[in-house]
C-alpha atoms as an extended CHARMM CRD file, in Angstrom:
* protein
*
       250  EXT
         1         1  UNK       CA            105.9760000000       71.8780000000       23.6690000000  PROA      1               0.0000000000
         2         2  UNK       CA            103.6490000000       71.0400000000       26.5190000000  PROA      2               0.0000000000
         3         3  UNK       CA            104.9540000000       68.8560000000       29.3420000000  PROA      3               0.0000000000
         4         4  UNK       CA            102.7590000000       69.9160000000       32.2870000000  PROA      4               0.0000000000
         5         5  UNK       CA             99.3100000000       71.4960000000       32.4950000000  PROA      5               0.0000000000
         6         6  UNK       CA             96.5120000000       72.3060000000       34.9320000000  PROA      6               0.0000000000
         7         7  UNK       CA             92.7520000000       71.7840000000       35.2160000000  PROA      7               0.0000000000
         8         8  UNK       CA             91.1750000000       74.0570000000       37.8190000000  PROA      8               0.0000000000
         9         9  UNK       CA             87.6810000000       74.8590000000       36.4960000000  PROA      9               0.0000000000
        10        10  UNK       CA             84.7350000000       73.1520000000       38.2580000000  PROA      10              0.0000000000
        11        11  UNK       CA             83.5890000000       69.9140000000       36.5590000000  PROA      11              0.0000000000
        12        12  UNK       CA             80.1270000000       71.3600000000       35.9150000000  PROA      12              0.0000000000
        13        13  UNK       CA             81.6040000000       74.3550000000       34.0950000000  PROA      13              0.0000000000
        14        14  UNK       CA             83.7990000000       72.1430000000       31.9000000000  PROA      14              0.0000000000
        15        15  UNK       CA             80.8460000000       69.8790000000       31.1110000000  PROA      15              0.0000000000
        16        16  UNK       CA             78.8590000000       72.8980000000       29.9210000000  PROA      16              0.0000000000
        17        17  UNK       CA             81.7100000000       74.1900000000       27.7530000000  PROA      17              0.0000000000
        18        18  UNK       CA             82.6630000000       70.8560000000       26.1730000000  PROA      18              0.0000000000
        19        19  UNK       CA             79.1610000000       69.3860000000       26.0190000000  PROA      19              0.0000000000
        20        20  UNK       CA             79.8270000000       65.7740000000       27.0260000000  PROA      20              0.0000000000
        21        21  UNK       CA             77.0790000000       63.5450000000       28.3700000000  PROA      21              0.0000000000
        22        22  UNK       CA             78.7820000000       62.2400000000       31.5080000000  PROA      22              0.0000000000
        23        23  UNK       CA             78.8200000000       64.0880000000       34.8460000000  PROA      23              0.0000000000
        24        24  UNK       CA             82.2630000000       63.3060000000       36.2500000000  PROA      24              0.0000000000
        25        25  UNK       CA             83.3180000000       64.8110000000       39.5470000000  PROA      25              0.0000000000
        26        26  UNK       CA             87.0610000000       65.3090000000       39.7550000000  PROA      26              0.0000000000
        27        27  UNK       CA             89.2940000000       67.5340000000       41.9070000000  PROA      27              0.0000000000
        28        28  UNK       CA             91.3640000000       70.3880000000       40.5160000000  PROA      28              0.0000000000
        29        29  UNK       CA             94.8140000000       69.3670000000       39.3110000000  PROA      29              0.0000000000
        30        30  UNK       CA             97.7040000000       71.8110000000       39.4310000000  PROA      30              0.0000000000
        31        31  UNK       CA            100.5980000000       69.7490000000       38.1040000000  PROA      31              0.0000000000
        32        32  UNK       CA             99.4860000000       67.1310000000       35.5790000000  PROA      32              0.0000000000
        33        33  UNK       CA            102.4150000000       65.2140000000       34.1210000000  PROA      33              0.0000000000
        34        34  UNK       CA            102.9460000000       62.6210000000       31.3830000000  PROA      34              0.0000000000
        35        35  UNK       CA            101.9090000000       58.9970000000       32.1050000000  PROA      35              0.0000000000
        36        36  UNK       CA             99.0810000000       60.2140000000       34.3630000000  PROA      36              0.0000000000
        37        37  UNK       CA             95.3850000000       59.6760000000       33.4730000000  PROA      37              0.0000000000
        38        38  UNK       CA             93.8170000000       62.8600000000       32.1070000000  PROA      38              0.0000000000
        39        39  UNK       CA             90.3080000000       63.9210000000       31.0000000000  PROA      39              0.0000000000
        40        40  UNK       CA             89.6680000000       63.6320000000       27.2800000000  PROA      40              0.0000000000
        41        41  UNK       CA             86.5890000000       64.5940000000       25.2370000000  PROA      41              0.0000000000
        42        42  UNK       CA             85.7500000000       62.4790000000       22.1790000000  PROA      42              0.0000000000
        43        43  UNK       CA             82.9170000000       62.1420000000       19.6870000000  PROA      43              0.0000000000
        44        44  UNK       CA             81.4050000000       58.6540000000       19.8710000000  PROA      44              0.0000000000
        45        45  UNK       CA             78.0930000000       57.3700000000       18.5130000000  PROA      45              0.0000000000
        46        46  UNK       CA             77.0400000000       60.8620000000       17.5370000000  PROA      46              0.0000000000
        47        47  UNK       CA             77.6830000000       62.4790000000       20.9190000000  PROA      47              0.0000000000
        48        48  UNK       CA             80.5160000000       63.9200000000       22.9600000000  PROA      48              0.0000000000
        49        49  UNK       CA             81.8170000000       61.8010000000       25.8120000000  PROA      49              0.0000000000
        50        50  UNK       CA             84.2310000000       62.1880000000       28.7090000000  PROA      50              0.0000000000
        51        51  UNK       CA             87.0170000000       59.6170000000       28.9310000000  PROA      51              0.0000000000
        52        52  UNK       CA             90.1620000000       59.1130000000       30.9810000000  PROA      52              0.0000000000
        53        53  UNK       CA             93.3050000000       58.3030000000       29.0190000000  PROA      53              0.0000000000
        54        54  UNK       CA             96.9870000000       58.0600000000       29.7780000000  PROA      54              0.0000000000
        55        55  UNK       CA             98.9930000000       61.0630000000       28.6590000000  PROA      55              0.0000000000
        56        56  UNK       CA            101.6640000000       59.6370000000       26.3680000000  PROA      56              0.0000000000
        57        57  UNK       CA            100.4630000000       58.0680000000       23.1320000000  PROA      57              0.0000000000
        58        58  UNK       CA            101.3520000000       54.4690000000       22.3020000000  PROA      58              0.0000000000
        59        59  UNK       CA            100.6610000000       53.6100000000       18.6190000000  PROA      59              0.0000000000
        60        60  UNK       CA             98.5890000000       50.4830000000       17.9610000000  PROA      60              0.0000000000
        61        61  UNK       CA            101.4650000000       48.8590000000       16.0540000000  PROA      61              0.0000000000
        62        62  UNK       CA            103.8960000000       48.9200000000       18.9990000000  PROA      62              0.0000000000
        63        63  UNK       CA            104.7170000000       45.3900000000       20.1600000000  PROA      63              0.0000000000
        64        64  UNK       CA            106.0190000000       46.2030000000       23.6520000000  PROA      64              0.0000000000
        65        65  UNK       CA            105.0460000000       49.5840000000       25.2100000000  PROA      65              0.0000000000
        66        66  UNK       CA            107.7750000000       49.1360000000       27.8080000000  PROA      66              0.0000000000
        67        67  UNK       CA            110.3620000000       49.5540000000       25.0580000000  PROA      67              0.0000000000
        68        68  UNK       CA            108.6570000000       52.5050000000       23.3810000000  PROA      68              0.0000000000
        69        69  UNK       CA            109.1790000000       56.1600000000       24.2990000000  PROA      69              0.0000000000
        70        70  UNK       CA            105.7950000000       57.7180000000       25.0480000000  PROA      70              0.0000000000
        71        71  UNK       CA            104.7130000000       60.4930000000       22.6760000000  PROA      71              0.0000000000
        72        72  UNK       CA            103.3200000000       63.3230000000       24.7980000000  PROA      72              0.0000000000
        73        73  UNK       CA            103.2300000000       65.8330000000       21.9010000000  PROA      73              0.0000000000
        74        74  UNK       CA            102.4980000000       65.6460000000       18.1710000000  PROA      74              0.0000000000
        75        75  UNK       CA            103.8690000000       68.2980000000       15.8160000000  PROA      75              0.0000000000
        76        76  UNK       CA            101.0670000000       69.8080000000       13.7270000000  PROA      76              0.0000000000
        77        77  UNK       CA            103.3050000000       70.0540000000       10.6660000000  PROA      77              0.0000000000
        78        78  UNK       CA            103.8660000000       66.2950000000       10.4360000000  PROA      78              0.0000000000
        79        79  UNK       CA            100.7880000000       64.5940000000       11.9190000000  PROA      79              0.0000000000
        80        80  UNK       CA             99.5620000000       63.4380000000        8.4980000000  PROA      80              0.0000000000
        81        81  UNK       CA            102.8480000000       61.7150000000        7.6560000000  PROA      81              0.0000000000
        82        82  UNK       CA            104.1730000000       60.3380000000       10.9560000000  PROA      82              0.0000000000
        83        83  UNK       CA            103.2450000000       56.6430000000       11.3830000000  PROA      83              0.0000000000
        84        84  UNK       CA            102.3280000000       57.2350000000       15.0260000000  PROA      84              0.0000000000
        85        85  UNK       CA             99.7130000000       59.8870000000       14.1920000000  PROA      85              0.0000000000
        86        86  UNK       CA             98.5420000000       59.5600000000       10.5770000000  PROA      86              0.0000000000
        87        87  UNK       CA             95.5930000000       57.3140000000       11.4740000000  PROA      87              0.0000000000
        88        88  UNK       CA             94.6730000000       59.1880000000       14.6420000000  PROA      88              0.0000000000
        89        89  UNK       CA             94.4420000000       62.5400000000       12.8300000000  PROA      89              0.0000000000
        90        90  UNK       CA             91.8360000000       60.9910000000       10.5310000000  PROA      90              0.0000000000
        91        91  UNK       CA             89.6750000000       59.0900000000       13.0240000000  PROA      91              0.0000000000
        92        92  UNK       CA             90.6150000000       59.7500000000       16.6480000000  PROA      92              0.0000000000
        93        93  UNK       CA             90.7910000000       63.4770000000       17.1750000000  PROA      93              0.0000000000
        94        94  UNK       CA             89.8950000000       64.6520000000       20.6720000000  PROA      94              0.0000000000
        95        95  UNK       CA             90.0890000000       67.5680000000       23.1120000000  PROA      95              0.0000000000
        96        96  UNK       CA             91.7940000000       67.9250000000       26.4720000000  PROA      96              0.0000000000
        97        97  UNK       CA             90.1900000000       70.4660000000       28.8390000000  PROA      97              0.0000000000
        98        98  UNK       CA             92.7490000000       72.6980000000       30.5470000000  PROA      98              0.0000000000
        99        99  UNK       CA             93.1090000000       76.0210000000       32.3360000000  PROA      99              0.0000000000
       100       100  UNK       CA             96.7380000000       76.6290000000       31.4490000000  PROA      100             0.0000000000
       101       101  UNK       CA            100.1020000000       74.9850000000       31.1960000000  PROA      101             0.0000000000
       102       102  UNK       CA            103.7000000000       75.3880000000       32.3080000000  PROA      102             0.0000000000
       103       103  UNK       CA            106.8050000000       76.2060000000       30.3460000000  PROA      103             0.0000000000
       104       104  UNK       CA            110.4380000000       76.5840000000       31.3720000000  PROA      104             0.0000000000
       105       105  UNK       CA            112.6630000000       79.3990000000       30.0760000000  PROA      105             0.0000000000
       106       106  UNK       CA            116.4180000000       79.1000000000       30.0820000000  PROA      106             0.0000000000
       107       107  UNK       CA            117.8000000000       82.1630000000       31.8840000000  PROA      107             0.0000000000
       108       108  UNK       CA            121.4960000000       82.5240000000       32.6520000000  PROA      108             0.0000000000
       109       109  UNK       CA            121.9710000000       78.7820000000       32.5770000000  PROA      109             0.0000000000
       110       110  UNK       CA            118.9830000000       78.0990000000       34.8430000000  PROA      110             0.0000000000
       111       111  UNK       CA            115.4900000000       77.0740000000       33.7940000000  PROA      111             0.0000000000
       112       112  UNK       CA            112.7550000000       79.2110000000       35.3320000000  PROA      112             0.0000000000
       113       113  UNK       CA            109.1160000000       77.9820000000       35.2280000000  PROA      113             0.0000000000
       114       114  UNK       CA            106.1920000000       80.0750000000       33.9950000000  PROA      114             0.0000000000
       115       115  UNK       CA            102.4310000000       79.5620000000       34.2070000000  PROA      115             0.0000000000
       116       116  UNK       CA            100.7060000000       80.3310000000       30.8880000000  PROA      116             0.0000000000
       117       117  UNK       CA             96.9420000000       80.8910000000       30.5900000000  PROA      117             0.0000000000
       118       118  UNK       CA             94.3200000000       82.6720000000       28.5560000000  PROA      118             0.0000000000
       119       119  UNK       CA             94.3640000000       86.3790000000       29.2750000000  PROA      119             0.0000000000
       120       120  UNK       CA             90.6040000000       86.3250000000       29.9610000000  PROA      120             0.0000000000
       121       121  UNK       CA             90.9310000000       83.3770000000       32.3680000000  PROA      121             0.0000000000
       122       122  UNK       CA             88.6920000000       81.0310000000       30.3700000000  PROA      122             0.0000000000
       123       123  UNK       CA             89.4420000000       77.2910000000       30.0180000000  PROA      123             0.0000000000
       124       124  UNK       CA             90.8660000000       75.9780000000       26.7670000000  PROA      124             0.0000000000
       125       125  UNK       CA             90.5550000000       72.8090000000       24.7230000000  PROA      125             0.0000000000
       126       126  UNK       CA             93.9030000000       71.4000000000       23.6590000000  PROA      126             0.0000000000
       127       127  UNK       CA             93.8300000000       69.6440000000       20.2980000000  PROA      127             0.0000000000
       128       128  UNK       CA             94.8170000000       66.0250000000       20.8970000000  PROA      128             0.0000000000
       129       129  UNK       CA             95.0790000000       62.6570000000       19.1820000000  PROA      129             0.0000000000
       130       130  UNK       CA             94.0980000000       59.3560000000       20.7790000000  PROA      130             0.0000000000
       131       131  UNK       CA             95.0800000000       55.7560000000       20.2140000000  PROA      131             0.0000000000
       132       132  UNK       CA             94.1780000000       52.3850000000       21.7190000000  PROA      132             0.0000000000
       133       133  UNK       CA             96.9250000000       49.8150000000       22.1430000000  PROA      133             0.0000000000
       134       134  UNK       CA             95.8060000000       46.1970000000       22.4620000000  PROA      134             0.0000000000
       135       135  UNK       CA             98.1050000000       43.6200000000       24.0060000000  PROA      135             0.0000000000
       136       136  UNK       CA             98.4370000000       39.9180000000       23.2130000000  PROA      136             0.0000000000
       137       137  UNK       CA             96.4230000000       38.9770000000       26.2970000000  PROA      137             0.0000000000
       138       138  UNK       CA             93.4900000000       41.2590000000       25.5140000000  PROA      138             0.0000000000
       139       139  UNK       CA             94.6630000000       44.2200000000       27.5960000000  PROA      139             0.0000000000
       140       140  UNK       CA             93.8700000000       47.6990000000       26.2790000000  PROA      140             0.0000000000
       141       141  UNK       CA             95.5330000000       51.0540000000       26.9300000000  PROA      141             0.0000000000
       142       142  UNK       CA             93.8950000000       54.2860000000       25.7710000000  PROA      142             0.0000000000
       143       143  UNK       CA             96.5130000000       57.0090000000       25.3630000000  PROA      143             0.0000000000
       144       144  UNK       CA             96.6870000000       60.5390000000       24.0330000000  PROA      144             0.0000000000
       145       145  UNK       CA             99.1350000000       63.1830000000       22.7470000000  PROA      145             0.0000000000
       146       146  UNK       CA             98.7370000000       66.9690000000       22.6540000000  PROA      146             0.0000000000
       147       147  UNK       CA             99.1780000000       68.6370000000       19.2660000000  PROA      147             0.0000000000
       148       148  UNK       CA            101.6920000000       71.5130000000       19.1930000000  PROA      148             0.0000000000
       149       149  UNK       CA            102.4130000000       74.3000000000       16.7150000000  PROA      149             0.0000000000
       150       150  UNK       CA            104.9370000000       77.1430000000       16.2860000000  PROA      150             0.0000000000
       151       151  UNK       CA            104.5090000000       79.8530000000       18.9180000000  PROA      151             0.0000000000
       152       152  UNK       CA            103.3470000000       83.3800000000       18.2060000000  PROA      152             0.0000000000
       153       153  UNK       CA            105.9500000000       86.1040000000       18.5700000000  PROA      153             0.0000000000
       154       154  UNK       CA            105.0930000000       86.8850000000       22.2040000000  PROA      154             0.0000000000
       155       155  UNK       CA            104.9350000000       83.2750000000       23.4490000000  PROA      155             0.0000000000
       156       156  UNK       CA            108.1130000000       82.4230000000       21.5460000000  PROA      156             0.0000000000
       157       157  UNK       CA            109.9570000000       84.3630000000       24.2410000000  PROA      157             0.0000000000
       158       158  UNK       CA            109.2910000000       81.3510000000       26.4930000000  PROA      158             0.0000000000
       159       159  UNK       CA            109.3910000000       78.4760000000       23.9840000000  PROA      159             0.0000000000
       160       160  UNK       CA            109.1980000000       78.0960000000       20.2180000000  PROA      160             0.0000000000
       161       161  UNK       CA            106.3710000000       75.5070000000       20.4530000000  PROA      161             0.0000000000
       162       162  UNK       CA            102.9080000000       75.8340000000       22.0400000000  PROA      162             0.0000000000
       163       163  UNK       CA             99.9000000000       73.5250000000       22.4480000000  PROA      163             0.0000000000
       164       164  UNK       CA             97.1990000000       74.0040000000       19.8350000000  PROA      164             0.0000000000
       165       165  UNK       CA             93.9400000000       75.2890000000       21.3220000000  PROA      165             0.0000000000
       166       166  UNK       CA             90.6370000000       74.7240000000       19.5160000000  PROA      166             0.0000000000
       167       167  UNK       CA             88.0030000000       77.4620000000       19.7860000000  PROA      167             0.0000000000
       168       168  UNK       CA             84.6090000000       76.2850000000       21.1460000000  PROA      168             0.0000000000
       169       169  UNK       CA             82.8730000000       77.0990000000       17.8680000000  PROA      169             0.0000000000
       170       170  UNK       CA             85.2860000000       74.6750000000       16.1470000000  PROA      170             0.0000000000
       171       171  UNK       CA             84.9390000000       71.7870000000       18.6230000000  PROA      171             0.0000000000
       172       172  UNK       CA             82.5170000000       69.8680000000       16.4120000000  PROA      172             0.0000000000
       173       173  UNK       CA             84.6030000000       70.3290000000       13.2990000000  PROA      173             0.0000000000
       174       174  UNK       CA             87.7150000000       69.0650000000       15.0620000000  PROA      174             0.0000000000
       175       175  UNK       CA             86.0330000000       66.1050000000       16.7430000000  PROA      175             0.0000000000
       176       176  UNK       CA             83.9480000000       64.8040000000       13.8560000000  PROA      176             0.0000000000
       177       177  UNK       CA             86.3090000000       62.6540000000       11.8170000000  PROA      177             0.0000000000
       178       178  UNK       CA             83.5170000000       61.3270000000        9.6210000000  PROA      178             0.0000000000
       179       179  UNK       CA             82.3270000000       64.6890000000        8.3880000000  PROA      179             0.0000000000
       180       180  UNK       CA             85.7580000000       66.3240000000        8.3110000000  PROA      180             0.0000000000
       181       181  UNK       CA             88.8710000000       64.5130000000        7.1550000000  PROA      181             0.0000000000
       182       182  UNK       CA             92.4290000000       65.4490000000        8.0850000000  PROA      182             0.0000000000
       183       183  UNK       CA             92.7420000000       68.0090000000        5.3000000000  PROA      183             0.0000000000
       184       184  UNK       CA             89.6020000000       69.7810000000        6.5200000000  PROA      184             0.0000000000
       185       185  UNK       CA             91.0040000000       70.4530000000        9.9930000000  PROA      185             0.0000000000
       186       186  UNK       CA             94.6420000000       71.2770000000        9.3100000000  PROA      186             0.0000000000
       187       187  UNK       CA             93.8250000000       74.9960000000        9.2830000000  PROA      187             0.0000000000
       188       188  UNK       CA             92.8260000000       74.6850000000       12.9480000000  PROA      188             0.0000000000
       189       189  UNK       CA             96.2700000000       73.5040000000       13.9910000000  PROA      189             0.0000000000
       190       190  UNK       CA             97.8350000000       76.8490000000       14.8180000000  PROA      190             0.0000000000
       191       191  UNK       CA             99.0920000000       78.3830000000       18.0310000000  PROA      191             0.0000000000
       192       192  UNK       CA             97.1550000000       81.0410000000       19.9630000000  PROA      192             0.0000000000
       193       193  UNK       CA             97.0770000000       84.5130000000       18.4550000000  PROA      193             0.0000000000
       194       194  UNK       CA             99.4990000000       87.1000000000       19.7600000000  PROA      194             0.0000000000
       195       195  UNK       CA             98.1500000000       88.6720000000       22.9400000000  PROA      195             0.0000000000
       196       196  UNK       CA             95.6240000000       85.8850000000       23.5760000000  PROA      196             0.0000000000
       197       197  UNK       CA             97.6540000000       84.3420000000       26.3960000000  PROA      197             0.0000000000
       198       198  UNK       CA             99.3810000000       85.8270000000       29.4350000000  PROA      198             0.0000000000
       199       199  UNK       CA            102.0240000000       84.3770000000       31.7270000000  PROA      199             0.0000000000
       200       200  UNK       CA            104.0240000000       84.9560000000       34.8860000000  PROA      200             0.0000000000
       201       201  UNK       CA            107.0060000000       83.3750000000       36.5840000000  PROA      201             0.0000000000
       202       202  UNK       CA            106.2860000000       80.8950000000       39.3760000000  PROA      202             0.0000000000
       203       203  UNK       CA            108.1980000000       78.9390000000       41.9910000000  PROA      203             0.0000000000
       204       204  UNK       CA            110.4300000000       76.0070000000       41.0560000000  PROA      204             0.0000000000
       205       205  UNK       CA            108.2450000000       73.9180000000       43.3710000000  PROA      205             0.0000000000
       206       206  UNK       CA            106.4100000000       72.9780000000       40.1700000000  PROA      206             0.0000000000
       207       207  UNK       CA            109.4780000000       71.0010000000       39.1000000000  PROA      207             0.0000000000
       208       208  UNK       CA            108.4730000000       68.2150000000       41.5000000000  PROA      208             0.0000000000
       209       209  UNK       CA            105.4340000000       66.3070000000       40.2260000000  PROA      209             0.0000000000
       210       210  UNK       CA            104.5150000000       65.4580000000       43.8240000000  PROA      210             0.0000000000
       211       211  UNK       CA            103.7020000000       69.1400000000       44.4060000000  PROA      211             0.0000000000
       212       212  UNK       CA            100.0950000000       69.5800000000       43.2660000000  PROA      212             0.0000000000
       213       213  UNK       CA             98.4800000000       72.5840000000       44.9420000000  PROA      213             0.0000000000
       214       214  UNK       CA             97.0850000000       75.9990000000       44.0950000000  PROA      214             0.0000000000
       215       215  UNK       CA            100.2230000000       77.7740000000       45.3610000000  PROA      215             0.0000000000
       216       216  UNK       CA            102.0160000000       76.6290000000       42.2020000000  PROA      216             0.0000000000
       217       217  UNK       CA            100.0230000000       79.1070000000       40.1200000000  PROA      217             0.0000000000
       218       218  UNK       CA            100.9650000000       82.2050000000       42.1410000000  PROA      218             0.0000000000
       219       219  UNK       CA            103.5230000000       84.6810000000       40.8100000000  PROA      219             0.0000000000
       220       220  UNK       CA            106.8780000000       84.1670000000       42.4770000000  PROA      220             0.0000000000
       221       221  UNK       CA            107.8360000000       86.7410000000       45.1260000000  PROA      221             0.0000000000
       222       222  UNK       CA            111.2350000000       88.3830000000       45.4470000000  PROA      222             0.0000000000
       223       223  UNK       CA            111.7930000000       86.4570000000       48.6690000000  PROA      223             0.0000000000
       224       224  UNK       CA            111.0040000000       83.1330000000       46.9880000000  PROA      224             0.0000000000
       225       225  UNK       CA            113.2420000000       83.9400000000       44.0410000000  PROA      225             0.0000000000
       226       226  UNK       CA            116.1300000000       84.7880000000       46.3540000000  PROA      226             0.0000000000
       227       227  UNK       CA            115.6000000000       81.5730000000       48.3150000000  PROA      227             0.0000000000
       228       228  UNK       CA            115.6680000000       79.5370000000       45.1210000000  PROA      228             0.0000000000
       229       229  UNK       CA            118.9160000000       81.0260000000       43.8680000000  PROA      229             0.0000000000
       230       230  UNK       CA            121.7700000000       78.5250000000       43.9780000000  PROA      230             0.0000000000
       231       231  UNK       CA            123.8970000000       78.9030000000       47.0820000000  PROA      231             0.0000000000
       232       232  UNK       CA            127.4730000000       80.0910000000       46.4470000000  PROA      232             0.0000000000
       233       233  UNK       CA            130.0110000000       77.3520000000       46.7630000000  PROA      233             0.0000000000
       234       234  UNK       CA            132.1750000000       77.4850000000       49.8480000000  PROA      234             0.0000000000
       235       235  UNK       CA            135.8490000000       78.0390000000       49.1840000000  PROA      235             0.0000000000
       236       236  UNK       CA            137.9170000000       74.9430000000       49.7470000000  PROA      236             0.0000000000
       237       237  UNK       CA            139.8980000000       75.0380000000       52.9680000000  PROA      237             0.0000000000
       238       238  UNK       CA            143.6120000000       75.4270000000       52.4170000000  PROA      238             0.0000000000
       239       239  UNK       CA            145.5130000000       72.3900000000       53.5440000000  PROA      239             0.0000000000
       240       240  UNK       CA            147.9520000000       72.9660000000       56.3950000000  PROA      240             0.0000000000
       241       241  UNK       CA            151.6120000000       72.6800000000       55.4340000000  PROA      241             0.0000000000
       242       242  UNK       CA            153.3830000000       69.5050000000       56.3390000000  PROA      242             0.0000000000
       243       243  UNK       CA            155.2590000000       69.6230000000       59.6540000000  PROA      243             0.0000000000
       244       244  UNK       CA            158.5030000000       68.0700000000       58.3350000000  PROA      244             0.0000000000
       245       245  UNK       CA            159.3400000000       67.1870000000       61.8930000000  PROA      245             0.0000000000
       246       246  UNK       CA            160.0210000000       70.7540000000       63.0840000000  PROA      246             0.0000000000
       247       247  UNK       CA            156.8640000000       71.1770000000       65.1580000000  PROA      247             0.0000000000
       248       248  UNK       CA            154.4120000000       74.0950000000       65.1270000000  PROA      248             0.0000000000
       249       249  UNK       CA            153.0570000000       76.5840000000       67.6000000000  PROA      249             0.0000000000
       250       250  UNK       CA            149.5610000000       76.5130000000       65.9380000000  PROA      250             0.0000000000
């Protein structure tokens, strides 16, 4: 799955890669979490455009979003059948620029975080699906979910699911719902090839969404790992025996 990701490339570089018309200026983000607004690239009126949407898709048919669990991921195997995604996969496919993401591996009963990124350091475009929810009073919420697929053998060591990344030469095919229907793009919904991504363990500081700085991406040091190990529990103090009225010298 994908529950946190990062965007660190300069806005001008992302604009060149993804080819949208706008010139947004936004700071690097090192710990993007669900419910936050995130950059999204869509095809509208024949051109690519930059939009901000909330991460956590709310289907148009939901009556009260407050009672609906946000959908941060969409499984590639079922997007054409699931009510929440079957319309979006046909008409509202989009891309989310990113420079990597985080995953947690269960090790000896503790979850250790890892930063995962392309081995060559280039940004990626996560395959995503968008939806617009309209409320009874005219309010609108644009939201998005990241498409995931089974992991390659190497990445499966961290988690069995990974975000789908669309190659730049396939951006147009993925985005253009008029020229390419859902069946035409299903072949794109696969995980990265084995060896395409690299990863390293990082500090558990990433667990707190409030931490959003470049230090999160650095490989963890032995000193940091030791400091993050759970402290041994202190042995309970043995209760003193009851006096029984005989007194005690100690």
